[in-house]
CSV table of C-alpha atoms and ligand atoms in Angstrom, one decimal:
chain,number,residue,atom,x,y,z
A,1,UNK,CA,-10.8,19.3,-14.1
A,2,UNK,CA,-7.0,18.6,-14.3
A,3,UNK,CA,-6.0,14.9,-14.2
A,4,UNK,CA,-3.1,12.6,-15.2
A,5,UNK,CA,-4.4,10.0,-17.6
A,6,UNK,CA,-2.4,6.8,-18.6
A,7,UNK,CA,-3.8,6.3,-22.1
A,8,UNK,CA,-2.1,3.0,-22.7
A,9,UNK,CA,1.0,1.3,-21.3
A,10,UNK,CA,3.9,3.7,-21.9
A,11,UNK,CA,1.8,6.7,-22.7
A,12,UNK,CA,0.4,9.4,-20.3
A,13,UNK,CA,-0.5,13.0,-20.3
A,14,UNK,CA,-1.7,15.7,-17.8
A,15,UNK,CA,-4.9,17.0,-19.3
A,16,UNK,CA,-8.4,18.4,-18.7
A,17,UNK,CA,-11.2,15.8,-18.3
A,18,UNK,CA,-14.8,16.1,-17.3
A,19,UNK,CA,-15.4,16.4,-13.5
A,20,UNK,CA,-17.2,13.2,-12.2
A,21,UNK,CA,-20.8,13.5,-11.1
A,22,UNK,CA,-23.0,11.5,-8.8
A,23,UNK,CA,-24.7,8.8,-10.9
A,24,UNK,CA,-25.9,6.4,-8.2
A,25,UNK,CA,-27.5,6.7,-4.8
A,26,UNK,CA,-24.4,5.3,-3.0
A,27,UNK,CA,-21.8,7.5,-4.7
A,28,UNK,CA,-19.6,10.2,-3.2
A,29,UNK,CA,-17.7,12.8,-5.1
A,30,UNK,CA,-14.4,13.6,-3.2
A,31,UNK,CA,-12.3,16.7,-3.9
A,32,UNK,CA,-8.8,15.3,-3.7
A,33,UNK,CA,-6.5,16.9,-1.1
A,34,UNK,CA,-3.5,14.7,-1.6
A,35,UNK,CA,-2.6,11.4,-3.3
A,36,UNK,CA,0.4,9.2,-2.6
A,37,UNK,CA,2.6,7.8,-5.4
A,38,UNK,CA,2.8,4.0,-5.2
A,39,UNK,CA,5.0,1.5,-7.0
A,40,UNK,CA,1.8,0.0,-8.4
A,41,UNK,CA,1.2,3.3,-10.3
A,42,UNK,CA,4.6,2.8,-12.0
A,43,UNK,CA,3.6,-0.8,-12.8
A,44,UNK,CA,0.3,0.5,-14.4
A,45,UNK,CA,2.3,2.9,-16.5
A,46,UNK,CA,4.4,0.1,-17.8
A,47,UNK,CA,1.4,-2.2,-18.3
A,48,UNK,CA,-0.5,-4.2,-15.7
A,49,UNK,CA,-2.7,-7.1,-16.6
A,50,UNK,CA,-5.7,-6.2,-14.4
A,51,UNK,CA,-5.5,-2.5,-15.2
A,52,UNK,CA,-8.1,-0.8,-17.5
A,53,UNK,CA,-6.8,1.7,-20.1
A,54,UNK,CA,-7.2,4.6,-20.3
A,55,UNK,CA,-7.1,5.1,-16.6
A,56,UNK,CA,-6.4,7.9,-14.0
A,57,UNK,CA,-4.2,6.2,-11.5
A,58,UNK,CA,-4.0,7.0,-7.7
A,59,UNK,CA,-5.3,4.8,-4.9
A,60,UNK,CA,-3.8,6.3,-1.8
A,61,UNK,CA,-5.8,9.4,-1.1
A,62,UNK,CA,-7.5,11.8,1.3
A,63,UNK,CA,-10.0,14.5,0.4
A,64,UNK,CA,-13.3,16.2,1.2
A,65,UNK,CA,-16.8,15.1,0.4
A,66,UNK,CA,-18.3,17.7,-2.1
A,67,UNK,CA,-21.4,15.8,-3.4
A,68,UNK,CA,-23.2,12.6,-2.6
A,69,UNK,CA,-26.1,10.4,-3.6
A,70,UNK,CA,-29.3,9.9,-1.5
A,71,UNK,CA,-28.1,6.7,0.2
A,72,UNK,CA,-24.6,8.1,0.9
A,73,UNK,CA,-26.3,11.1,2.7
A,74,UNK,CA,-27.4,8.7,5.5
A,75,UNK,CA,-23.8,8.2,6.5
A,76,UNK,CA,-21.7,11.2,5.2
A,77,UNK,CA,-22.1,15.0,4.9
A,78,UNK,CA,-20.7,17.6,2.5
A,79,UNK,CA,-17.4,19.0,3.9
A,80,UNK,CA,-16.4,15.8,5.8
A,81,UNK,CA,-12.8,14.7,5.4
A,82,UNK,CA,-12.3,11.1,4.2
A,83,UNK,CA,-9.6,8.6,3.4
A,84,UNK,CA,-10.6,6.0,0.7
A,85,UNK,CA,-10.2,2.3,0.6
A,86,UNK,CA,-9.6,1.9,-3.1
A,87,UNK,CA,-10.7,-1.8,-3.2
A,88,UNK,CA,-14.4,-2.5,-3.3
A,89,UNK,CA,-15.5,-6.2,-3.3
A,90,UNK,CA,-18.8,-7.5,-4.7
A,91,UNK,CA,-19.8,-9.7,-1.7
A,92,UNK,CA,-21.5,-12.2,-3.9
A,93,UNK,CA,-18.7,-14.2,-5.6
A,94,UNK,CA,-17.4,-17.4,-4.1
A,95,UNK,CA,-14.3,-15.8,-2.5
A,96,UNK,CA,-16.4,-13.0,-1.0
A,97,UNK,CA,-18.9,-15.5,0.4
A,98,UNK,CA,-16.0,-17.3,2.1
A,99,UNK,CA,-15.0,-14.1,3.8
A,100,UNK,CA,-11.9,-13.5,1.5
A,101,UNK,CA,-13.0,-10.2,0.1
A,102,UNK,CA,-9.5,-9.4,-1.1
A,103,UNK,CA,-9.7,-12.4,-3.5
A,104,UNK,CA,-13.0,-11.0,-4.9
A,105,UNK,CA,-13.5,-12.0,-8.6
A,106,UNK,CA,-15.2,-8.7,-9.4
A,107,UNK,CA,-13.1,-6.3,-7.3
A,108,UNK,CA,-13.1,-2.6,-8.2
A,109,UNK,CA,-9.6,-1.2,-7.7
A,110,UNK,CA,-9.8,2.5,-7.8
A,111,UNK,CA,-6.9,3.9,-9.7
A,112,UNK,CA,-6.4,0.5,-11.5
A,113,UNK,CA,-9.6,-0.6,-13.2
A,114,UNK,CA,-11.6,2.5,-12.2
A,115,UNK,CA,-10.4,6.2,-12.3
A,116,UNK,CA,-8.4,7.2,-9.3
A,117,UNK,CA,-7.1,10.3,-7.6
A,118,UNK,CA,-4.3,11.7,-9.8
A,119,UNK,CA,-7.1,14.2,-10.4
A,120,UNK,CA,-8.9,17.1,-8.7
A,121,UNK,CA,-12.1,15.1,-8.1
A,122,UNK,CA,-12.9,11.4,-7.9
A,123,UNK,CA,-16.1,9.3,-7.7
A,124,UNK,CA,-16.1,6.7,-5.0
A,125,UNK,CA,-18.7,4.5,-3.2
A,126,UNK,CA,-19.8,5.4,0.3
A,127,UNK,CA,-18.6,1.9,1.4
A,128,UNK,CA,-15.0,3.0,0.6
A,129,UNK,CA,-15.1,6.2,2.7
A,130,UNK,CA,-13.5,6.5,6.2
A,131,UNK,CA,-13.7,9.7,8.2
A,132,UNK,CA,-10.4,11.1,9.4
A,133,UNK,CA,-9.8,14.0,11.8
A,134,UNK,CA,-9.0,17.4,10.4
A,135,UNK,CA,-5.9,17.6,12.5
A,136,UNK,CA,-4.2,14.6,10.8
A,137,UNK,CA,-1.7,15.9,8.3
A,138,UNK,CA,-2.1,14.9,4.6
A,139,UNK,CA,1.3,13.2,4.7
A,140,UNK,CA,0.0,10.7,7.3
A,141,UNK,CA,-3.6,10.5,6.0
A,142,UNK,CA,-2.4,9.2,2.5
A,143,UNK,CA,-0.7,6.3,4.4
A,144,UNK,CA,-4.1,4.9,5.3
A,145,UNK,CA,-4.3,2.5,2.3
A,146,UNK,CA,-0.6,1.3,2.4
A,147,UNK,CA,-0.9,0.9,6.2
A,148,UNK,CA,-4.1,-1.2,5.8
A,149,UNK,CA,-2.1,-3.5,3.4
A,150,UNK,CA,0.8,-3.8,5.9
A,151,UNK,CA,-1.6,-4.7,8.7
A,152,UNK,CA,-3.0,-7.6,6.6
A,153,UNK,CA,0.6,-8.8,6.2
A,154,UNK,CA,1.2,-8.5,9.9
A,155,UNK,CA,-2.0,-10.4,10.6
A,156,UNK,CA,-0.8,-13.2,8.3
A,157,UNK,CA,2.5,-13.4,10.1
A,158,UNK,CA,1.1,-13.4,13.7
A,159,UNK,CA,4.3,-11.8,15.0
A,160,UNK,CA,4.7,-11.8,18.8
A,161,UNK,CA,6.9,-9.0,20.4
A,162,UNK,CA,9.9,-11.2,21.4
A,163,UNK,CA,10.3,-12.7,18.0
A,164,UNK,CA,13.2,-11.8,15.6
A,165,UNK,CA,11.9,-10.2,12.4
A,166,UNK,CA,13.7,-9.4,9.2
A,167,UNK,CA,12.3,-7.1,6.4
A,168,UNK,CA,13.8,-7.2,2.9
A,169,UNK,CA,13.4,-3.8,1.1
A,170,UNK,CA,13.3,-0.3,2.7
A,171,UNK,CA,10.7,1.2,0.4
A,172,UNK,CA,7.6,2.9,2.0
A,173,UNK,CA,6.0,-0.5,2.6
A,174,UNK,CA,9.1,-2.0,4.3
A,175,UNK,CA,9.5,1.1,6.4
A,176,UNK,CA,5.8,1.1,7.4
A,177,UNK,CA,6.2,-2.6,8.4
A,178,UNK,CA,9.3,-1.8,10.5
A,179,UNK,CA,7.7,1.1,12.3
A,180,UNK,CA,4.5,-0.7,12.9
A,181,UNK,CA,6.3,-3.6,14.4
A,182,UNK,CA,9.2,-1.8,16.2
A,183,UNK,CA,7.6,1.5,17.2
A,184,UNK,CA,3.9,0.5,17.7
A,185,UNK,CA,3.9,-3.2,18.7
A,186,UNK,CA,7.2,-3.3,20.7
A,187,UNK,CA,9.0,-5.9,18.5
A,188,UNK,CA,12.5,-4.8,19.5
A,189,UNK,CA,14.4,-7.4,17.4
A,190,UNK,CA,13.5,-6.1,13.9
A,191,UNK,CA,16.1,-5.6,11.2
A,192,UNK,CA,15.9,-4.3,7.7
A,193,UNK,CA,18.0,-5.2,4.6
A,194,UNK,CA,18.3,-2.8,1.7
A,195,UNK,CA,20.8,-2.7,-1.2
A,196,UNK,CA,20.3,1.0,-2.2
A,197,UNK,CA,22.5,3.4,-0.2
A,198,UNK,CA,20.0,6.2,-0.9
A,199,UNK,CA,17.1,4.2,0.4
A,200,UNK,CA,19.1,3.3,3.6
A,201,UNK,CA,19.7,7.0,4.2
A,202,UNK,CA,16.0,7.8,3.6
A,203,UNK,CA,14.8,5.0,5.9
A,204,UNK,CA,17.2,6.1,8.7
A,205,UNK,CA,15.9,9.7,8.3
A,206,UNK,CA,12.3,8.2,8.8
A,207,UNK,CA,13.4,6.7,12.1
A,208,UNK,CA,14.5,3.1,11.2
A,209,UNK,CA,17.2,2.1,13.7
A,210,UNK,CA,18.5,-1.2,12.4
A,211,UNK,CA,19.1,-1.2,8.7
A,212,UNK,CA,22.0,-2.5,6.6
A,213,UNK,CA,23.0,-3.9,3.2
A,214,UNK,CA,24.1,-7.2,4.9
A,215,UNK,CA,22.2,-9.6,7.1
A,216,UNK,CA,23.0,-9.2,10.8
A,217,UNK,CA,21.7,-12.4,12.1
A,218,UNK,CA,21.4,-15.9,10.8
A,219,UNK,CA,18.1,-17.0,12.2
A,220,UNK,CA,14.7,-15.2,12.2
A,221,UNK,CA,11.2,-16.2,13.3
A,222,UNK,CA,9.5,-14.1,10.6
A,223,UNK,CA,10.8,-12.7,7.3
A,224,UNK,CA,8.8,-10.1,5.3
A,225,UNK,CA,9.9,-10.0,1.7
A,226,UNK,CA,8.9,-6.5,0.7
A,227,UNK,CA,11.3,-6.0,-2.3
A,228,UNK,CA,9.8,-8.3,-5.0
A,229,UNK,CA,13.2,-9.8,-5.6
A,230,UNK,CA,13.3,-13.6,-5.9
A,231,UNK,CA,16.9,-13.6,-4.4
A,232,UNK,CA,15.5,-12.0,-1.3
A,233,UNK,CA,12.8,-14.6,-1.1
A,234,UNK,CA,15.4,-17.4,-1.4
A,235,UNK,CA,17.7,-15.9,1.2
A,236,UNK,CA,14.8,-15.2,3.5
A,237,UNK,CA,13.7,-18.9,3.5
A,238,UNK,CA,17.2,-20.0,4.4
A,239,UNK,CA,17.3,-17.5,7.4
A,240,UNK,CA,14.1,-18.9,9.0
A,241,UNK,CA,14.2,-20.7,12.3
A,242,UNK,CA,12.2,-23.9,12.8
A,243,UNK,CA,8.5,-22.9,12.7
A,244,UNK,CA,9.4,-19.7,10.9
A,245,UNK,CA,7.1,-17.8,8.5
A,246,UNK,CA,8.0,-15.9,5.4
A,247,UNK,CA,5.4,-13.4,4.1
A,248,UNK,CA,5.7,-12.6,0.4
A,249,UNK,CA,4.6,-9.0,0.2
A,250,UNK,CA,6.8,-7.5,-2.5
A,251,UNK,CA,5.3,-7.4,-6.0
A,252,UNK,CA,7.3,-9.5,-8.5
A,253,UNK,CA,6.6,-9.7,-12.2
A,254,UNK,CA,4.0,-12.4,-13.0
A,255,UNK,CA,6.6,-14.7,-14.6
A,256,UNK,CA,9.2,-14.4,-11.8
A,257,UNK,CA,10.1,-17.8,-10.2
A,258,UNK,CA,12.2,-18.5,-7.1
A,259,UNK,CA,13.8,-21.7,-5.8
A,260,UNK,CA,12.3,-23.2,-2.7
A,261,UNK,CA,14.5,-25.7,-0.7
A,262,UNK,CA,12.0,-28.5,-0.1
A,263,UNK,CA,14.0,-30.2,2.6
A,264,UNK,CA,14.2,-27.0,4.7
A,265,UNK,CA,10.5,-26.4,4.4
A,266,UNK,CA,9.8,-30.0,5.5
A,267,UNK,CA,12.4,-30.3,8.2
A,268,UNK,CA,11.8,-26.9,9.8
A,269,UNK,CA,8.0,-26.9,9.3
A,270,UNK,CA,8.2,-23.5,7.6
A,271,UNK,CA,5.2,-21.5,6.4
A,272,UNK,CA,5.4,-19.5,3.2
A,273,UNK,CA,2.5,-17.0,3.1
A,274,UNK,CA,1.3,-14.4,0.6
A,275,UNK,CA,-0.3,-11.1,1.5
A,276,UNK,CA,-2.6,-9.2,-0.9
A,277,UNK,CA,-4.2,-5.9,-0.3
A,278,UNK,CA,-6.3,-5.0,2.8
A,279,UNK,CA,-9.4,-7.1,3.8
A,280,UNK,CA,-11.2,-5.4,6.7
A,281,UNK,CA,-8.0,-3.6,7.9
A,282,UNK,CA,-8.7,0.0,6.9
A,283,UNK,CA,-10.3,1.2,10.2
A,284,UNK,CA,-7.5,-0.3,12.3
A,285,UNK,CA,-4.9,1.3,10.0
A,286,UNK,CA,-6.4,4.8,10.4
A,287,UNK,CA,-6.6,4.3,14.2
A,288,UNK,CA,-2.9,3.4,14.4
A,289,UNK,CA,-2.0,6.4,12.3
A,290,UNK,CA,-4.1,8.7,14.4
A,291,UNK,CA,-2.7,7.3,17.7
A,292,UNK,CA,1.0,7.3,16.6
A,293,UNK,CA,0.9,10.1,14.0
A,294,UNK,CA,4.4,11.4,15.0
A,295,UNK,CA,6.0,8.0,14.3
A,296,UNK,CA,4.7,8.0,10.7
A,297,UNK,CA,5.4,11.6,9.7
A,298,UNK,CA,8.7,11.0,7.9
A,299,UNK,CA,7.6,8.4,5.4
A,300,UNK,CA,6.0,10.9,2.9
A,301,UNK,CA,9.0,13.1,2.4
A,302,UNK,CA,8.2,15.0,-0.8
A,303,UNK,CA,5.2,17.0,-2.0
A,304,UNK,CA,4.8,17.2,-5.8
A,305,UNK,CA,2.6,18.5,-8.6
A,306,UNK,CA,0.7,16.4,-11.2
A,307,UNK,CA,3.4,17.3,-13.7
A,308,UNK,CA,6.1,16.0,-11.4
A,309,UNK,CA,4.1,12.8,-10.8
A,310,UNK,CA,4.2,12.2,-14.6
A,311,UNK,CA,8.0,12.4,-14.5
A,312,UNK,CA,8.1,9.9,-11.6
A,313,UNK,CA,5.8,7.4,-13.6
A,314,UNK,CA,7.9,7.7,-16.8
A,315,UNK,CA,11.2,7.4,-14.8
A,316,UNK,CA,12.5,10.9,-15.4
A,317,UNK,CA,12.6,11.5,-11.6
A,318,UNK,CA,14.1,8.6,-9.5
A,319,UNK,CA,12.1,7.5,-6.4
A,320,UNK,CA,15.2,6.3,-4.6
A,321,UNK,CA,16.0,9.5,-2.8
A,322,UNK,CA,12.8,9.8,-0.9
A,323,UNK,CA,10.6,7.1,0.6
A,324,UNK,CA,7.2,8.3,-0.7
A,325,UNK,CA,6.1,11.3,-2.7
A,326,UNK,CA,2.6,12.8,-2.6
A,327,UNK,CA,0.7,14.9,-5.1
A,328,UNK,CA,-0.7,17.9,-3.2
A,329,UNK,CA,-3.7,19.7,-4.8
B,1,ZN,ZN1,-0.3,1.5,-3.2
B,2,ZN,ZN1,-16.6,-10.8,-4.7
């Protein structure tokens, strides 16, 4: 089968590799229909500490069940359409036993430390599969995983509809956050900040109403940092009202530091919270996408081939002009 393989940091090729087969009772072979391109995939190309090399990236995907082990047959059938949760926890480490499955010490991250879906077929576990209706477009179905991560961030922030919310960074994640808050949850006071003109245009085309390159207000209840830029984090903390919460969602390099004004944190009783992947949020994410499909249609704005995906990973094609691209098989 055809696949994109990252052989080591900085080196990739589109090549033929053996098609995966069922090797265990709980396994499912999925014929990939579409796979979203994520910023994490670009990080893996440049070198990510917890990635395994060589690896086939791709963790945001939808496809059809084409083969399955004896155990998996109890739950799924050949021909069913499924979206995959790429993160599979062990359920026996200390973090899992405390209920923090996203902090699992033995987590399998499909497309990071196990082969993912920049390929015609992929081997997953039945525990990762979620049925999706055949009517849901591939453009919306591939948002299942990013949406499940966004929902965890929203859970952490505990936003209520009359609060003022600011989102730094109008990438696909920031835009999903905005639309989940503004369009689905009725948070009318949500603003976005983005420095790239092209991204502002793309976010507006996807239906974001309040977006600018300057901060509109000087006090927010909740700030989502979805850019990974330490300057955004620092600015965000200063913009919080008493009792405010800042959610660090953007992925910074491991050695990036930011300044935290201790007096502000103390005096205003601020909460600084992290949000990592998607514990127990996948079903809800798919339900939101199903119920509000028209709201989320504009986020994947480009369909590409595996060869074009290679050019996005190695920087020959800029991702600034569109919010999210998707490989269509
Ligand atoms: Zn992703
Ligand atoms: Zn675990």
